[in-house]
Short mmCIF file of C-alpha atoms in Angstrom, two decimals:
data_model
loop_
_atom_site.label_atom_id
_atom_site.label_comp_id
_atom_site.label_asym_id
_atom_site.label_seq_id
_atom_site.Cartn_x
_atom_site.Cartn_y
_atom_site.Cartn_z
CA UNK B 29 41.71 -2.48 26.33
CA UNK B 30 38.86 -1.80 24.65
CA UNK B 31 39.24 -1.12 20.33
CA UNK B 32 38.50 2.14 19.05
CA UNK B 33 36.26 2.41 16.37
CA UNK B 34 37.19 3.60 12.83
CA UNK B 35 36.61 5.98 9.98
CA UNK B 36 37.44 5.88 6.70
CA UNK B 37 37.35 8.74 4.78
CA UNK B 38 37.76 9.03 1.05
CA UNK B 39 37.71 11.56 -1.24
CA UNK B 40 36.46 11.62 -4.92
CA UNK B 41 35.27 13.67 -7.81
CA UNK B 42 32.24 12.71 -10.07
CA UNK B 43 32.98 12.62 -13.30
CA UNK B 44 31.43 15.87 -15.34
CA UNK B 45 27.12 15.21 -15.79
CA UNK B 46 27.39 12.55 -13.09
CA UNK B 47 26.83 14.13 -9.57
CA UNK B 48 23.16 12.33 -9.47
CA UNK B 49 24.11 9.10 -10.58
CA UNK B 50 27.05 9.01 -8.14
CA UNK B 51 25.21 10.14 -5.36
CA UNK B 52 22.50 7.66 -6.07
CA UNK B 53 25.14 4.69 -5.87
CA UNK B 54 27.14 5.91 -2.80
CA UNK B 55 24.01 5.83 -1.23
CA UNK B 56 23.32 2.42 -2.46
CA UNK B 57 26.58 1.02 -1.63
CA UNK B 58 26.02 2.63 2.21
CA UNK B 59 22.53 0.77 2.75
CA UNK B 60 24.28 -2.49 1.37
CA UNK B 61 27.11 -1.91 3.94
CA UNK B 62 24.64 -1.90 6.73
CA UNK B 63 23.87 -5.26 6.64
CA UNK B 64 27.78 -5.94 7.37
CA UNK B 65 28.96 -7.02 10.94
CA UNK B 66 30.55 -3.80 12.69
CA UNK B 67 29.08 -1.28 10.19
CA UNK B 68 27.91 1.51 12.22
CA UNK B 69 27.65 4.93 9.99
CA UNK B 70 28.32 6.44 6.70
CA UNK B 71 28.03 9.92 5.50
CA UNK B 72 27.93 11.52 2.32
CA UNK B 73 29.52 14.95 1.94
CA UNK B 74 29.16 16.89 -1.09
CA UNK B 75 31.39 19.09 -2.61
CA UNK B 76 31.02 22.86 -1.56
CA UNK B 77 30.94 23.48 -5.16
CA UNK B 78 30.48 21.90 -8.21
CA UNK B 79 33.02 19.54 -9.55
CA UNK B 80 34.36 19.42 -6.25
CA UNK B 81 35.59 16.55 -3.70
CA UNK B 82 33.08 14.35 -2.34
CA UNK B 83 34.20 12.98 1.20
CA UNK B 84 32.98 9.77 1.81
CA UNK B 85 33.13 8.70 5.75
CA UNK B 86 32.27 5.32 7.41
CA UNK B 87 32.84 4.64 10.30
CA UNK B 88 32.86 0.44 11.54
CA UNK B 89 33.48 -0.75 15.11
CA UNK B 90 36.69 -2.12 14.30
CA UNK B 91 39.88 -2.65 12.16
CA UNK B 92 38.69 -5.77 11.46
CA UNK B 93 34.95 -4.91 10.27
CA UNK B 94 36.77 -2.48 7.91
CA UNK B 95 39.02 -4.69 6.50
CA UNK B 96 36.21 -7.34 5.89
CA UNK B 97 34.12 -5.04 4.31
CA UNK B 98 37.37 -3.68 2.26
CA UNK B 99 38.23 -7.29 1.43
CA UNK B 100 34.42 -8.16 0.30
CA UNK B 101 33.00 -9.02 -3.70
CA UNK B 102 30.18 -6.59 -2.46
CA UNK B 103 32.42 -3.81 -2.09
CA UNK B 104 34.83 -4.70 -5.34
CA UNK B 105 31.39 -4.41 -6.87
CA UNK B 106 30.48 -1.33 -5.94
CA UNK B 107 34.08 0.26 -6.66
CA UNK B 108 33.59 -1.31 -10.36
CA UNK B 109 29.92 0.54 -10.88
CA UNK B 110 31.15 3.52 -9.23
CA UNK B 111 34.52 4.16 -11.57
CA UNK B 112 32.05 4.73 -14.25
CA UNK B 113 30.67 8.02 -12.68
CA UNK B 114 33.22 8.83 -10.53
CA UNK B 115 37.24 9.31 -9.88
CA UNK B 116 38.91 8.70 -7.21
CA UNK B 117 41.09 11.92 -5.73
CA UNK B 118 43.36 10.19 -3.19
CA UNK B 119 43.46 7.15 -1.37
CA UNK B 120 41.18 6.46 1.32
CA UNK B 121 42.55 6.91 5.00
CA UNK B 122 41.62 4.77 8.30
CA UNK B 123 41.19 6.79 11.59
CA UNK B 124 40.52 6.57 14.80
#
């Protein structure tokens, strides 16, 4: 049986004067995640008004892409630079 790909979607806030700067990294952190095995897509969604939720959606071919690219120093790196600029709203969720 063939495996489904997967999304995860996140939501978060940038942190008051910050919208640019968190955009800028998101964005950063997405064309890093390209060069991962099983990265497929990523979309940034602003906020439909300001201070709003951001979603954040990627999508990778598999569980397993996800959970290396959740597990990597790249990504605890970009978590780090992006808690300066912006908080996180809920915990991210896995679908498929």
């Amino acid at each position: 049986m063939p495996q489904k790909t997967v999304f995860r979607v996140v939501r978060r806030r940038a942190k008051s004067g910050c919208a640019p700067a968190y955009e800028a990294l998101v964005r950063a952190m997405f064309e890093q995640a390209r060069g991962f095995s099983g990265y497929l897509s990523a979309e940034l969604i602003p906020p439909e008004a300001e201070g709003g939720e951001y979603q954040i959606l990627q999508r990778f071919a598999t569980e397993a892409d996800l959970a290396r690219w959740q597990a990597s120093d790249e990504r605890a790196g970009w978590m780090e630079k992006l808690s300066h600029v912006g908080v996180a709203s809920e915990n991210g969720k896995n679908r498929t």
